[in-house]
CSV table of C-alpha atoms in Angstrom, one decimal:
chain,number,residue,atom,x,y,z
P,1327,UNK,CA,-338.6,-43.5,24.0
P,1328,UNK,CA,-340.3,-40.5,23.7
P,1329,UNK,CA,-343.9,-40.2,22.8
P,1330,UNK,CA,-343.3,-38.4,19.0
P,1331,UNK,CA,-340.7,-41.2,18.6
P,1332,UNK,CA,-342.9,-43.5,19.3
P,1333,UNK,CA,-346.0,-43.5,17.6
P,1334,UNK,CA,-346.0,-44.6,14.2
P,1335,UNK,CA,-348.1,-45.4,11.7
P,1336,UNK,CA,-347.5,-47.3,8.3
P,1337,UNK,CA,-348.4,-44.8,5.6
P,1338,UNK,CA,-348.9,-45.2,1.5
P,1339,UNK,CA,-346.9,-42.6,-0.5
P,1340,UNK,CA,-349.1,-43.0,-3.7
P,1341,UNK,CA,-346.7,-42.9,-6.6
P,1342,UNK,CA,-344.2,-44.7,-4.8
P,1343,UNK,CA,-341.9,-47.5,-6.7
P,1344,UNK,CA,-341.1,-50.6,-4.9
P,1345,UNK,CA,-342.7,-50.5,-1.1
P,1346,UNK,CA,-345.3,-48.0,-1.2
P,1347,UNK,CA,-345.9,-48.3,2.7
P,1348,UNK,CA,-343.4,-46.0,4.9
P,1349,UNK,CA,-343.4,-45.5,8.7
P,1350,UNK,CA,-344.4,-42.7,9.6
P,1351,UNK,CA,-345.6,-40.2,12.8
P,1352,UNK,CA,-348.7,-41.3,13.1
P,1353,UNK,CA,-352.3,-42.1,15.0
P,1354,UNK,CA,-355.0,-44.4,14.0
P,1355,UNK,CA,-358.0,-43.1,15.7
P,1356,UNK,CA,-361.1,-45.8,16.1
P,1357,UNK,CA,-364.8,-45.6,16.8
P,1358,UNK,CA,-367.0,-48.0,17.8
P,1359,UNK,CA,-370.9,-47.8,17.5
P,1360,UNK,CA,-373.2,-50.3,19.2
P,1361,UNK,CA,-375.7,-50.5,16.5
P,1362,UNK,CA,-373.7,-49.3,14.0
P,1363,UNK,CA,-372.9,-45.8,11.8
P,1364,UNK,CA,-374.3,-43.8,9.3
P,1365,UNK,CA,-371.3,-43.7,6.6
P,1366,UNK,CA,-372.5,-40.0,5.9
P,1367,UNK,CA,-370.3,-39.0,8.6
P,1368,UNK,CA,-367.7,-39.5,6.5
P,1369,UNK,CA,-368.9,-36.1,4.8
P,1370,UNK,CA,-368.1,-34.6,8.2
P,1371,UNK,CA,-364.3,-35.2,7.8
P,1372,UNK,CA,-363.5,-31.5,7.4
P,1373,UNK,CA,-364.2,-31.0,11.3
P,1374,UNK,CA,-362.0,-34.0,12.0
P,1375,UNK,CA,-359.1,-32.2,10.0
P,1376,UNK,CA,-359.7,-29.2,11.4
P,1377,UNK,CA,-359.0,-30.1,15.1
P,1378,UNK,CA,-355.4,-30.4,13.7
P,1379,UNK,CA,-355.3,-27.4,12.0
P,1380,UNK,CA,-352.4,-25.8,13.9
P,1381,UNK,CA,-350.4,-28.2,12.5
P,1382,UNK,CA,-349.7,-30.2,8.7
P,1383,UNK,CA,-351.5,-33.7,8.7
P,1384,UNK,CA,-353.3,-35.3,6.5
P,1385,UNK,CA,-356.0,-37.9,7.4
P,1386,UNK,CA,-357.3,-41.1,5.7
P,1387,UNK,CA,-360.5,-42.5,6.7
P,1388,UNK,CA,-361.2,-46.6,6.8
P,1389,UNK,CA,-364.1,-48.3,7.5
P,1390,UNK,CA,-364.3,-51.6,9.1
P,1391,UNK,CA,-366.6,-54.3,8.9
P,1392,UNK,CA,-367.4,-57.1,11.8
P,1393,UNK,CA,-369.4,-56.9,14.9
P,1394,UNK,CA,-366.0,-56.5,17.3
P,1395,UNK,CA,-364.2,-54.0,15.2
P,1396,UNK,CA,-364.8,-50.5,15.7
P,1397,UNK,CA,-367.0,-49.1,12.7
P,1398,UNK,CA,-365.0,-46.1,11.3
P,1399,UNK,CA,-361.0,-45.6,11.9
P,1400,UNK,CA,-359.3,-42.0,11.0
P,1401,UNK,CA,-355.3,-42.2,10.3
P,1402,UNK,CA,-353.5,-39.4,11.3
P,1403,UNK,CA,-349.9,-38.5,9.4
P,1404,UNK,CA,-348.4,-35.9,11.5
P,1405,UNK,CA,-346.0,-34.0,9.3
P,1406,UNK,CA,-346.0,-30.5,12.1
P,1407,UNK,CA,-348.1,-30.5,15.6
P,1408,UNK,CA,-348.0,-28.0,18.0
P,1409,UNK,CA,-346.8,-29.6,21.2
P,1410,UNK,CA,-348.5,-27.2,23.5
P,1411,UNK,CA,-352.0,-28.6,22.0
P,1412,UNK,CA,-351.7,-32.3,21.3
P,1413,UNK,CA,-353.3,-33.3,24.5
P,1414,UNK,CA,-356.5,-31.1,23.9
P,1415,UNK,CA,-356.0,-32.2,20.1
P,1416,UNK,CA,-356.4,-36.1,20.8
P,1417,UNK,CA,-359.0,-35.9,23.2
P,1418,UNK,CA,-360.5,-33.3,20.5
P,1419,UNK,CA,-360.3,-36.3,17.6
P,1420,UNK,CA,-362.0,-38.8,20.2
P,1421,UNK,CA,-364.7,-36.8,21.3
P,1422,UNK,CA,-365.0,-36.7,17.7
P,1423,UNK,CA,-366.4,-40.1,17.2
P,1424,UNK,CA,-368.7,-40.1,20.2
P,1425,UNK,CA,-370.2,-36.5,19.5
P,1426,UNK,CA,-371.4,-38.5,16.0
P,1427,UNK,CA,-372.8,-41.3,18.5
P,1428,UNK,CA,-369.7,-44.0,19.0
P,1429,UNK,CA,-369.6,-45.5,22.4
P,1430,UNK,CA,-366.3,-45.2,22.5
P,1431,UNK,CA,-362.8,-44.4,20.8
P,1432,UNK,CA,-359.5,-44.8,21.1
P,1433,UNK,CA,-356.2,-44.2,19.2
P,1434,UNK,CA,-352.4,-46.0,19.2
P,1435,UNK,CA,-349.7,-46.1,16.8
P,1436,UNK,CA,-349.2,-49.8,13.9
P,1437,UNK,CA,-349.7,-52.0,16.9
P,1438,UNK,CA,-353.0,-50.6,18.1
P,1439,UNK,CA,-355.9,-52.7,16.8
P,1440,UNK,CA,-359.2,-51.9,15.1
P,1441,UNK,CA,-361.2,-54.5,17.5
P,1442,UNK,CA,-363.3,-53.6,20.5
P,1443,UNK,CA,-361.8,-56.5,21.7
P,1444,UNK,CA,-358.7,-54.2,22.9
P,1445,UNK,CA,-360.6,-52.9,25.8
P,1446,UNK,CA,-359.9,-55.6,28.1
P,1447,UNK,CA,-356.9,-56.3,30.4
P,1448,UNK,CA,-355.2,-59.1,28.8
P,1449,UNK,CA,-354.1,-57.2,25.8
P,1450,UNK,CA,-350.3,-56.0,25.0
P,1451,UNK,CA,-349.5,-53.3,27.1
P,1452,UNK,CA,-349.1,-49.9,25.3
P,1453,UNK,CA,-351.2,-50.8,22.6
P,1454,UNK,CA,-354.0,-48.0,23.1
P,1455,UNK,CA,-352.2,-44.9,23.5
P,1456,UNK,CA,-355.4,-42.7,24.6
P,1457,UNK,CA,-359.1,-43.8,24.8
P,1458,UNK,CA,-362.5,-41.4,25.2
P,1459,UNK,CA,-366.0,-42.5,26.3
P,1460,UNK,CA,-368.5,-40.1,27.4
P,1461,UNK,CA,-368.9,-41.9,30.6
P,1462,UNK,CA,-365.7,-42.8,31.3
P,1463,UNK,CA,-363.9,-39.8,30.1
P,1464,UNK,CA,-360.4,-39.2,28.6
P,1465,UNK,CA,-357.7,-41.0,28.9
P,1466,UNK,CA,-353.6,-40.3,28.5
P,1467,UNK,CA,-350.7,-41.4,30.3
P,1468,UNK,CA,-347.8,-39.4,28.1
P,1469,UNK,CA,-347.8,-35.9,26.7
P,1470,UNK,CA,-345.9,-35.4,23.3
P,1471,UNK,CA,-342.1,-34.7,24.4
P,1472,UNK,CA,-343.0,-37.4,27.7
P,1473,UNK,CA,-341.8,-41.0,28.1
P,1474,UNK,CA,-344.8,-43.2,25.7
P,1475,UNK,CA,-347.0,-45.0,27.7
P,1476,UNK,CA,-349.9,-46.6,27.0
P,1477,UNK,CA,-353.3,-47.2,29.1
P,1478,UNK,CA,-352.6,-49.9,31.5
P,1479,UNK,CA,-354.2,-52.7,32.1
P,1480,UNK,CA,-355.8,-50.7,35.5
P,1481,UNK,CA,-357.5,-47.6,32.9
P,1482,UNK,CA,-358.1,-50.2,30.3
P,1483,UNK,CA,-360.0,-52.5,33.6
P,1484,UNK,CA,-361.5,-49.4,34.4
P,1485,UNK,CA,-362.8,-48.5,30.7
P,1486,UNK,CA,-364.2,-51.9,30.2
P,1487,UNK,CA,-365.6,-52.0,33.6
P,1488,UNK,CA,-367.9,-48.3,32.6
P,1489,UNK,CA,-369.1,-50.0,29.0
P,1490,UNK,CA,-370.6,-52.8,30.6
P,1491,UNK,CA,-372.1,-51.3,33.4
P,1492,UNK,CA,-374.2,-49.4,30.4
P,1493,UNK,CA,-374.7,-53.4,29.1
P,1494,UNK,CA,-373.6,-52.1,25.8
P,1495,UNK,CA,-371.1,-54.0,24.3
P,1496,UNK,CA,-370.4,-57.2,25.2
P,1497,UNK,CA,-366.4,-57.4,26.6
């Protein structure tokens, strides 16, 4: 399957009768900070949105509570990307978080979870679709129009293996 096949998210059509919820072409991006965010980062969102700009989206933030879940999550619904840009465009939205002082971030479709806990090998593979620290740098098996693929359990090894050599998050 084909990476815009296969990332969905579940998405809420306000104003919908019956199911609200319908899958959609999606990302959920996460960020995890150590000690914590400042929720006025939030009133940053513009420069999240405008990474996408060459394209229609439209973004929800969520914020998440809990010491192992990442502290801020951004869904993406992808109504129009440009295909020669959505690489540079997801690295872009993960670089996002860390710029604002997030250890790391990450992204994947429904299935992807909001726990830090998904940075070690024995998770589902495919479930993080791309992943960013400063230190360990960018991460991305499939392009757009290639097969989806999602970190495996080597990258993911290799990600956890760079956050606790900086003894920063417990995994």
């Amino acid at each position: 399957m084909k990476t815009i096949d296969g990332l969905y998210i579940m998405w809420r059509f306000s104003g919908e009768a019956g199911n609200p919820f319908e899958e959609v072409f999606g990302l959920i991006f996460y960020g995890y900070w150590v000690e914590g965010f400042d929720v006025s980062i939030v009133d940053e969102i513009g420069t999240f949105r405008e990474i996408w700009s060459d394209g229609l989206v439209e973004i929800l933030p969520r914020y998440w509570e809990g010491a192992n879940n990442a502290n801020l999550a951004i869904e993406v619904r992808f109504e129009r990307v440009d295909s020669t840009r959505w690489l540079k465009n997801v690295e872009h939205s993960l670089r996002w978080f860390t710029a604002r002082g997030a250890e790391i971030a990450w992204c994947g479709g429904e299935d992807c979870t909001q726990s830090i806990d998904v940075i070690v090998s024995d998770t589902s593979p495919g479930d993080v679709y791309a992943a960013y620290s400063d230190h360990a740098g960018f991460h991305c098996l499939a392009d757009l129009h290639a097969e989806l693929i999602g970190l495996s359990s080597r990258e993911i090894d290799m990600l956890r293996d760079k956050l606790r050599s900086r003894s920063q998050i417990g995994v």
